[in-house]
mmCIF file of C-alpha atoms in Angstrom:
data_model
loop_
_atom_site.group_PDB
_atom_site.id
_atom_site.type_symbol
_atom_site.label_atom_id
_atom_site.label_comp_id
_atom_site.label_asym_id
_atom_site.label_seq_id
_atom_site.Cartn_x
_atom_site.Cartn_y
_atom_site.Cartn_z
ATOM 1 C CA UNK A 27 0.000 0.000 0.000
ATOM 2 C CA UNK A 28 2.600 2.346 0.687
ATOM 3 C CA UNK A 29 4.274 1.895 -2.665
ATOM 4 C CA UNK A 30 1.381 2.826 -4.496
ATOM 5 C CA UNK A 31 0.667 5.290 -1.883
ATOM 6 C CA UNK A 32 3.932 6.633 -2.682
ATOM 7 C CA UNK A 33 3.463 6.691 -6.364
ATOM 8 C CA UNK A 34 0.503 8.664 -6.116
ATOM 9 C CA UNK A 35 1.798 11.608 -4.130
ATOM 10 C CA UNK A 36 4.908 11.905 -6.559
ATOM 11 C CA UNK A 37 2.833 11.920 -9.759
ATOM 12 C CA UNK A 38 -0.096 14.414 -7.705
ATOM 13 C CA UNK A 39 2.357 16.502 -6.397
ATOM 14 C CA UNK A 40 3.853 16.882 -10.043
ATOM 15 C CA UNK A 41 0.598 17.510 -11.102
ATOM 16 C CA UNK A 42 -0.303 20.324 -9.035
ATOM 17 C CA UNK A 43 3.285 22.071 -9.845
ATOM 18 C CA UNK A 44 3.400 21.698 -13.699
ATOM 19 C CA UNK A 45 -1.017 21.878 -13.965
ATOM 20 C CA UNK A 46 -0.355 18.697 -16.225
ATOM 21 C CA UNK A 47 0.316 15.013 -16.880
ATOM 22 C CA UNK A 48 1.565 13.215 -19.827
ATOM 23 C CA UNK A 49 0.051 9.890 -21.108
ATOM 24 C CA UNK A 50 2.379 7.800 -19.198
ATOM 25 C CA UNK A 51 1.716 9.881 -15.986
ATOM 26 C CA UNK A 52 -2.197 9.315 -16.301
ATOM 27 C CA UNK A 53 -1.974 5.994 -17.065
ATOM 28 C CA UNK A 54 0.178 5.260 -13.902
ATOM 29 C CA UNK A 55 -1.638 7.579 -11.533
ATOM 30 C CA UNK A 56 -4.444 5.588 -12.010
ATOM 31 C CA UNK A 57 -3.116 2.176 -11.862
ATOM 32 C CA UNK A 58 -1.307 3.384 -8.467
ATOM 33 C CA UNK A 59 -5.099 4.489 -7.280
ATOM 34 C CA UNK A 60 -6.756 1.494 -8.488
ATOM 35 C CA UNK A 61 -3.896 -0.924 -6.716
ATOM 36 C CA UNK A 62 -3.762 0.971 -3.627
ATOM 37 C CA UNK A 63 -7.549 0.833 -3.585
ATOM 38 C CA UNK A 64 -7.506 -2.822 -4.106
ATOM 39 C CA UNK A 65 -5.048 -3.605 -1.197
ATOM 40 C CA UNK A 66 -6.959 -1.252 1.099
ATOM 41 C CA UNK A 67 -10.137 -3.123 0.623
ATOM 42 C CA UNK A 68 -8.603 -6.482 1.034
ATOM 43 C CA UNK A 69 -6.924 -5.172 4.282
ATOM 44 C CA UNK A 70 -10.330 -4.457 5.314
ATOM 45 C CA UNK A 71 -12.089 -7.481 4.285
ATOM 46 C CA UNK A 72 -9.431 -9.518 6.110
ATOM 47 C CA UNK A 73 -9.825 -7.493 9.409
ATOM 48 C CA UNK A 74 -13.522 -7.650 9.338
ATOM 49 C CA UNK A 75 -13.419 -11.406 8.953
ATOM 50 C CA UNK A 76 -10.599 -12.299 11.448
ATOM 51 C CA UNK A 77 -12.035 -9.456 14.174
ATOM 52 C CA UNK A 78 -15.682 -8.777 13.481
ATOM 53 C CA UNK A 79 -17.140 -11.554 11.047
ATOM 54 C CA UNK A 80 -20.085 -10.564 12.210
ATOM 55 C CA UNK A 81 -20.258 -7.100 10.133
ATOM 56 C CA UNK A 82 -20.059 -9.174 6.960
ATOM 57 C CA UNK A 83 -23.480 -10.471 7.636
ATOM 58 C CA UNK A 84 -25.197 -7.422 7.968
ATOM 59 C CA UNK A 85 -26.848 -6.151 4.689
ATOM 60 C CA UNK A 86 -25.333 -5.379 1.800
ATOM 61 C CA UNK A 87 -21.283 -4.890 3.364
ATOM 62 C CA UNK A 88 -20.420 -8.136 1.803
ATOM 63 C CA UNK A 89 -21.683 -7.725 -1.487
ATOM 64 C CA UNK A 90 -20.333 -4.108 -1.441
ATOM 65 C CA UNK A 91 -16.838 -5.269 -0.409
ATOM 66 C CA UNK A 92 -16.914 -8.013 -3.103
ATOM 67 C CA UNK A 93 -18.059 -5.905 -5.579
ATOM 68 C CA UNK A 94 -15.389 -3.152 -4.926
ATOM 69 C CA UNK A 95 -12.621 -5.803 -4.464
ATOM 70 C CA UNK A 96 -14.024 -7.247 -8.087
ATOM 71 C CA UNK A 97 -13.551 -3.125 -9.535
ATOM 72 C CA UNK A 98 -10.049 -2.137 -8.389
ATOM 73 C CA UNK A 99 -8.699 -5.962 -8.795
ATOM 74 C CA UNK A 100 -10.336 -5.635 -12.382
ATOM 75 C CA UNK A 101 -8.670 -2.043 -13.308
ATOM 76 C CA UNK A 102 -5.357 -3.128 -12.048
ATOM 77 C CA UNK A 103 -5.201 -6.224 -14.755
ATOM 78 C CA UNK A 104 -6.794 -3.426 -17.637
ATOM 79 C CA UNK A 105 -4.691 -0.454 -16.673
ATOM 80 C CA UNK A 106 -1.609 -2.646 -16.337
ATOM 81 C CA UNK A 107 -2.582 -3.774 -20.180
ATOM 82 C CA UNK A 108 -3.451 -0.015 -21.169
ATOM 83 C CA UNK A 109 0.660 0.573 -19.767
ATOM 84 C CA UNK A 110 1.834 -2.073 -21.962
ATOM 85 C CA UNK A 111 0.163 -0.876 -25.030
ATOM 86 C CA UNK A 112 1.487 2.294 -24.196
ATOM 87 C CA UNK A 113 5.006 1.425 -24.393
ATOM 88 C CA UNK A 114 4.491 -0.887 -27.601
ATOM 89 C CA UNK A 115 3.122 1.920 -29.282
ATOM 90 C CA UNK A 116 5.453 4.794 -28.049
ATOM 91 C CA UNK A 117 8.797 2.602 -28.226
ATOM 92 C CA UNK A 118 8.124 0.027 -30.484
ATOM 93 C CA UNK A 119 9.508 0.846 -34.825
ATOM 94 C CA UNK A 120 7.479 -0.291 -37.443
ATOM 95 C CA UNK A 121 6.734 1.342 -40.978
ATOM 96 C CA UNK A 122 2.941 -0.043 -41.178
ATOM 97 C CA UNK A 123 0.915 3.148 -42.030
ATOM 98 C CA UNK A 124 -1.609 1.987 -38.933
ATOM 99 C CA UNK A 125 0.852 1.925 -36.460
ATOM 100 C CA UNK A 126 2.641 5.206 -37.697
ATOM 101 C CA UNK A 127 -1.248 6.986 -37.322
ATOM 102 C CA UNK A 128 -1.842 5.202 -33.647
ATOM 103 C CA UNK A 129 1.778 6.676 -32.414
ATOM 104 C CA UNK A 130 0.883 9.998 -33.689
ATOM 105 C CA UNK A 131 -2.255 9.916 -32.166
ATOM 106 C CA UNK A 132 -1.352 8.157 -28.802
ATOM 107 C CA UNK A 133 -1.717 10.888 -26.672
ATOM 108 C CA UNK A 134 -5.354 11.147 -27.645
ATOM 109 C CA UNK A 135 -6.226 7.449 -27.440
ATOM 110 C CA UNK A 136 -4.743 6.860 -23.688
ATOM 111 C CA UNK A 137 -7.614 8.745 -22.361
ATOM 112 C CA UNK A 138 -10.138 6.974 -24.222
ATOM 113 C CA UNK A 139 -8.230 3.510 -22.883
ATOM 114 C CA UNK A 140 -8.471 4.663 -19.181
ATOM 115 C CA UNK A 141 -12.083 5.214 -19.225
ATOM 116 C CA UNK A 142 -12.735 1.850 -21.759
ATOM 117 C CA UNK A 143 -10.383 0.319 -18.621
ATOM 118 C CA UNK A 144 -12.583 1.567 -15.485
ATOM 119 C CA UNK A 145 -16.282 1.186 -17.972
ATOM 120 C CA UNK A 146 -15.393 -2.527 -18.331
ATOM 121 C CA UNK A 147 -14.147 -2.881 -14.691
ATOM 122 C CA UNK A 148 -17.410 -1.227 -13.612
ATOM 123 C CA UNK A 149 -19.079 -3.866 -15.856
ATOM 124 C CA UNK A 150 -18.087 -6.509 -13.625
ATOM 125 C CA UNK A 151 -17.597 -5.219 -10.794
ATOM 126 C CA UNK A 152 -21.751 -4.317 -10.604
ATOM 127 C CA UNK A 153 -22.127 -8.352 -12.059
ATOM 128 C CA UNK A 154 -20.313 -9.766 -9.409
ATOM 129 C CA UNK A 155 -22.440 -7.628 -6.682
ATOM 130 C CA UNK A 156 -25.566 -8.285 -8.299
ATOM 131 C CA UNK A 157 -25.068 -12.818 -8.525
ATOM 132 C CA UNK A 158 -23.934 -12.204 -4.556
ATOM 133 C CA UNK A 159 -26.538 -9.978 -3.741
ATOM 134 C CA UNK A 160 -29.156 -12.678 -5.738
ATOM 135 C CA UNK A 161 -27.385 -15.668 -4.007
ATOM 136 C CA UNK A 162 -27.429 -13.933 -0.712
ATOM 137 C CA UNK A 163 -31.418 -13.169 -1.164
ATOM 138 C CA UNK A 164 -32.017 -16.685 -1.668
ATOM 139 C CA UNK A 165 -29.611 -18.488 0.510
ATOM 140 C CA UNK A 166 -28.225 -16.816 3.766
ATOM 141 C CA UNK A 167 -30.003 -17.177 6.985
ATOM 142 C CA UNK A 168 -28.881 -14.586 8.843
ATOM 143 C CA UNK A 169 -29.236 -15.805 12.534
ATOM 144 C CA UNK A 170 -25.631 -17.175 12.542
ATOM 145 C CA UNK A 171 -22.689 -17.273 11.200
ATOM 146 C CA UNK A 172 -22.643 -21.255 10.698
ATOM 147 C CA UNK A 173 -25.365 -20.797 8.384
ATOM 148 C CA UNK A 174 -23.637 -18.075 6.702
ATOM 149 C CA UNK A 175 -20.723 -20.475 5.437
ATOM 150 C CA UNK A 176 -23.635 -22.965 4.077
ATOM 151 C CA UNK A 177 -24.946 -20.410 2.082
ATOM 152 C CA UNK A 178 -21.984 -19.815 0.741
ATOM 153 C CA UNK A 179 -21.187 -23.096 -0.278
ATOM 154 C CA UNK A 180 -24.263 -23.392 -1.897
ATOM 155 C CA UNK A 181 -24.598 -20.212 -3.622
ATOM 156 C CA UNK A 182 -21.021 -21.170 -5.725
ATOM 157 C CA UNK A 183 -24.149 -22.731 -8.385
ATOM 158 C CA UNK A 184 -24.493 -19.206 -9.063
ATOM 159 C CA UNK A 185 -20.952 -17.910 -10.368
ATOM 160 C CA UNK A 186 -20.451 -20.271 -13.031
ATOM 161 C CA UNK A 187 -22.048 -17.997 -15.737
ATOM 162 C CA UNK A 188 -20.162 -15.082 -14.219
ATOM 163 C CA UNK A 189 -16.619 -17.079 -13.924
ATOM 164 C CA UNK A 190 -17.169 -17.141 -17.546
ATOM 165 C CA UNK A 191 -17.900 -13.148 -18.414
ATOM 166 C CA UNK A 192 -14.572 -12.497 -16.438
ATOM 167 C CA UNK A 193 -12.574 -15.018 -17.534
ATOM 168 C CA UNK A 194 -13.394 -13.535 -21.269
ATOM 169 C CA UNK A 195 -12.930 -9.947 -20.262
ATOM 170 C CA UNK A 196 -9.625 -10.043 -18.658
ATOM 171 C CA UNK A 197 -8.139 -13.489 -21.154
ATOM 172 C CA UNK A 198 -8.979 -10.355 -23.458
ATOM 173 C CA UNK A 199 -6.988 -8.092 -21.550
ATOM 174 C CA UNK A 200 -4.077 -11.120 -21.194
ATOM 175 C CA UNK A 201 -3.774 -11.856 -25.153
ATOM 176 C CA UNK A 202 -3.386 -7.536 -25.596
ATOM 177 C CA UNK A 203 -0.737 -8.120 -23.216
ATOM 178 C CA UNK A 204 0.476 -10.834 -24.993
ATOM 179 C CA UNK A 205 1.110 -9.058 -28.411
ATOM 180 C CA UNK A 206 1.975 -6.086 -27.216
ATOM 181 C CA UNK A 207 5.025 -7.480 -25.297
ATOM 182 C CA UNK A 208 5.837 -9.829 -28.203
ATOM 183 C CA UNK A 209 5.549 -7.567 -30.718
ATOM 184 C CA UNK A 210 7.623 -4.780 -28.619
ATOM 185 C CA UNK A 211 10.349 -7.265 -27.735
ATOM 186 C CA UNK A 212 10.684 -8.090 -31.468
ATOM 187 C CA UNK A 213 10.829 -4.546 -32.552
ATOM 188 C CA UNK A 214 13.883 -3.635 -29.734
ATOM 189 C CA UNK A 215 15.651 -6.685 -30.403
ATOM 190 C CA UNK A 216 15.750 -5.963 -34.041
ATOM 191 C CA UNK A 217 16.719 -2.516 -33.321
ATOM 192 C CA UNK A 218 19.642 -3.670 -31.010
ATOM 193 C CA UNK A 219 21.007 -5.564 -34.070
ATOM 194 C CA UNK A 220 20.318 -2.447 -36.078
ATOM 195 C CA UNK A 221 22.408 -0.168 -33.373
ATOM 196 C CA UNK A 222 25.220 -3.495 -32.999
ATOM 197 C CA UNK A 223 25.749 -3.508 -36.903
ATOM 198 C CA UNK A 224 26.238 0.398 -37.620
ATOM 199 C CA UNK A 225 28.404 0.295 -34.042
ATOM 200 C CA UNK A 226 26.074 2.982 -32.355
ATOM 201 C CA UNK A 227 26.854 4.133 -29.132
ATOM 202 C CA UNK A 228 27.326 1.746 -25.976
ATOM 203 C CA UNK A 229 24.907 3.981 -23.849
ATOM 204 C CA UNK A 230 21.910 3.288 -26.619
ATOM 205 C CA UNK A 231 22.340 0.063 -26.490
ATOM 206 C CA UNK A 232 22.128 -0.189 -22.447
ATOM 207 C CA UNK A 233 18.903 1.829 -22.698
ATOM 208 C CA UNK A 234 17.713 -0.799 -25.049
ATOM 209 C CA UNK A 235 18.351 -3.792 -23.155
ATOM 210 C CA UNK A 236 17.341 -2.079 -20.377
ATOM 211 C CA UNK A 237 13.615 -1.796 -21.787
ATOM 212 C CA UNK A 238 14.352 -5.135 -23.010
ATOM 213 C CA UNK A 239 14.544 -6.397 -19.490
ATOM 214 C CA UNK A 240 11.897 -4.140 -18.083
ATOM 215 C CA UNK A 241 9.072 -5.329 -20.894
ATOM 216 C CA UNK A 242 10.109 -8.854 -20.443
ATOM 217 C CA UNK A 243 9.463 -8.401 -16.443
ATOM 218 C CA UNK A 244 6.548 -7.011 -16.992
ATOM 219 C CA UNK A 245 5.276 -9.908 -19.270
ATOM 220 C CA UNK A 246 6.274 -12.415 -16.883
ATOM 221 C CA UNK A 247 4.784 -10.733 -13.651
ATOM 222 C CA UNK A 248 1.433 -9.901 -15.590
ATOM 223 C CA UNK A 249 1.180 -13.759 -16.558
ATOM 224 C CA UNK A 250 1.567 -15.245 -13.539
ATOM 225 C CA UNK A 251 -1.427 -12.563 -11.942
ATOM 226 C CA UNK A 252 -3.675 -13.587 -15.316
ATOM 227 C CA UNK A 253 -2.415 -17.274 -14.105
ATOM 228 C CA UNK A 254 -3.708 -16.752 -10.769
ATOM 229 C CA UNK A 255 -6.632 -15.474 -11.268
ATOM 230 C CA UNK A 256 -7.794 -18.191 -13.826
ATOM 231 C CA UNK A 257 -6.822 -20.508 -10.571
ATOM 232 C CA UNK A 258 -8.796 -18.624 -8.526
ATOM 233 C CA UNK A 259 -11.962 -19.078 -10.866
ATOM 234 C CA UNK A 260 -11.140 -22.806 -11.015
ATOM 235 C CA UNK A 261 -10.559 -23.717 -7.147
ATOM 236 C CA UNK A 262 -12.589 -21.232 -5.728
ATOM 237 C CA UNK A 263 -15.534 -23.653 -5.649
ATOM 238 C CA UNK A 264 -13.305 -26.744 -4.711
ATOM 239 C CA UNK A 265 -12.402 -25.118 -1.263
ATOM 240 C CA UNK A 266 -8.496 -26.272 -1.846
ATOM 241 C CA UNK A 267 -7.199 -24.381 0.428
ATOM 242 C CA UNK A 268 -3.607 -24.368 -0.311
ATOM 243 C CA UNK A 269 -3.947 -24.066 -4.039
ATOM 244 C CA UNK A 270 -6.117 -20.675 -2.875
ATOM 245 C CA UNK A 271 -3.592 -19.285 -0.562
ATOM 246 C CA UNK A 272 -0.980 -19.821 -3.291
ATOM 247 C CA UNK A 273 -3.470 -17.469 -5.543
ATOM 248 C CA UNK A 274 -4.192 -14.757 -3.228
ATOM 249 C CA UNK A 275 -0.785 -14.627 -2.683
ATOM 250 C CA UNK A 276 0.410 -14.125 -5.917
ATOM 251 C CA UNK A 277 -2.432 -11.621 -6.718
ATOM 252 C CA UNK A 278 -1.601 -9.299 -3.463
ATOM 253 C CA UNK A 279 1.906 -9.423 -3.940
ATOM 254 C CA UNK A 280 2.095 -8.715 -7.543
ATOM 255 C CA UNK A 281 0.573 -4.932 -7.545
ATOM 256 C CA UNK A 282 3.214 -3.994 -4.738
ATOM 257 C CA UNK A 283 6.195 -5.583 -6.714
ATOM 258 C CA UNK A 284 5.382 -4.472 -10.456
ATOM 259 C CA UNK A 285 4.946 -1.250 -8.796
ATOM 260 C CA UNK A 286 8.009 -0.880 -7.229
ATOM 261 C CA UNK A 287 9.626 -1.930 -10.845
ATOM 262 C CA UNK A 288 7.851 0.771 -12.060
ATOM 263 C CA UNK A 289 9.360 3.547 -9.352
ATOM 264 C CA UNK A 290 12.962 2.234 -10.476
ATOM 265 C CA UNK A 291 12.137 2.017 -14.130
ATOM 266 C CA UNK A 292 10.940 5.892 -13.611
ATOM 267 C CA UNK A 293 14.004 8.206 -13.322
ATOM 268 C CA UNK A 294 12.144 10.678 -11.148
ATOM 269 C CA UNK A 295 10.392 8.467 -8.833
ATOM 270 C CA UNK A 296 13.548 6.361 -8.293
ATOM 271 C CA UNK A 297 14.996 9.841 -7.302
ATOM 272 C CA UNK A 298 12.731 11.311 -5.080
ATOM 273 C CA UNK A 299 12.408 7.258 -3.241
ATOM 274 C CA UNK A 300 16.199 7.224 -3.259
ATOM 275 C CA UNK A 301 16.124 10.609 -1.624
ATOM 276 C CA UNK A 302 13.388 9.664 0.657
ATOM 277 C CA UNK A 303 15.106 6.382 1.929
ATOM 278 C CA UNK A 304 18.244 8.448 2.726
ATOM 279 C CA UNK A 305 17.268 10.824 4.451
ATOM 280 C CA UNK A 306 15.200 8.261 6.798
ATOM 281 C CA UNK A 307 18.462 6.527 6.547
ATOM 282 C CA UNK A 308 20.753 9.787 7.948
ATOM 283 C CA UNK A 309 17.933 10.262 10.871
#
């Protein structure tokens, strides 16, 4: 939480100095308040059902929580594909006349990918509150907390039809990801052959393998959440509990770690933490 937190007061109190963000600067201000919004609510869904389980049965907390867990869990895996799509287009060199007109015009699209990004994690975000709510309606007895857990069990009937809508939305998400990476990778390892052959300067190169490395991260951190959360659609109604502490592991872990690849793969953010840590470091 506090490396998103982090993230968004260096990016807001850019904002407010130079009145402006560029496209990169949106897209990750947002990302950094969707993640810290999604670790927030899972803090408090953890302490309300470890102190006061008792709050979760009173109606509709639980189907709000779920349904806000669904939205900024949802926005993280679409904003994180809106940042790779991003760099492909902004980094990547190709002659194709479409490609040339989207990196002219990149600038103007980002904004229309944030809000296609939050509409669709809206989308299911209100689906998943509305099969709970429905299950809940039908199933939960609310005179104790036994009976809560049966309902539960039983009303799993009930997400099969929605496991499906989000496994479709975010495999979407997943195969942008995909080409966007591939297709990036390709176009900077061609270009590091380009720069080897002419003998271009040793500090171009670095920067390219450096975004070589960085993409390739990326990719590999961003498969292994889709990964998870495909397990998490599978198990969830199997009640394996190991295979499901595995997956929430991986899926709270990964916003805090991509995000702190992000704050070192940002030249002023790795600064101002760098700064930051010394300074604590001196006191």
């Amino acid at each position: 939480m506090w490396i998103n937190a982090f993230i968004l007061c260096v990016l807001g109190i850019g904002w407010v100095k130079k009145k402006t963000l560029n496209s990169n600067e949106k897209i990750l201000l947002l990302l950094g308040f969707s993640r810290l919004c999604f670790l927030c609510l899972s803090w408090i869904y953890v302490f309300l059902n470890e102190i006061y389980p008792y709050c979760l049965l009173v109606d509709p907390i639980f189907q709000l929580l779920q349904g806000a867990y669904t939205v900024f869990y949802s926005s993280n895996l679409w904003l994180s594909a809106c940042l790779c799509i991003f760099y492909f287009i902004k980094i990547a060199n190709f002659r194709n006349r479409f490609f040339i007109y989207l990196k002219v015009k990149i600038d103007r699209i980002v904004p229309w990918l944030l809000f296609g990004s939050v509409f669709f994690s809206l989308i299911v975000g209100i689906l998943v509150y509305n099969s709970i709510d429905k299950a809940v309606c039908k199933n939960l007895n609310f005179t104790c907390l036994g009976n809560f857990w049966k309902a539960t069990i039983r009303r799993e009937e009930h997400f099969y039809p929605l496991h499906f809508v989000i496994g479709f939305l975010h495999s979407t998400s997943f195969m942008t990801v995909i080409f966007s990476a591939v297709f990036l990778l390709f176009s900077l390892w061609r270009h590091k052959r380009t720069m080897q052959t002419n003998s271009m300067s040793s500090l171009s190169m670095e920067a390219h393998i450096r975004a070589m490395k960085s993409i390739l991260s990326f990719f590999i951190m961003y498969s292994i959440s889709f990964m998870s959360l495909i397990l998490s659609l599978v198990y969830t109604t199997q009640h394996k509990n190991h295979v499901m502490f595995l997956v929430y592991l991986i899926q709270h872990a990964y916003p805090g770690v991509h995000s702190l690849f992000l704050i070192f793969s940002n030249p002023k953010m790795e600064k101002t933490l760098l700064r930051i840590l010394s300074c604590v470091k001196c006191k």
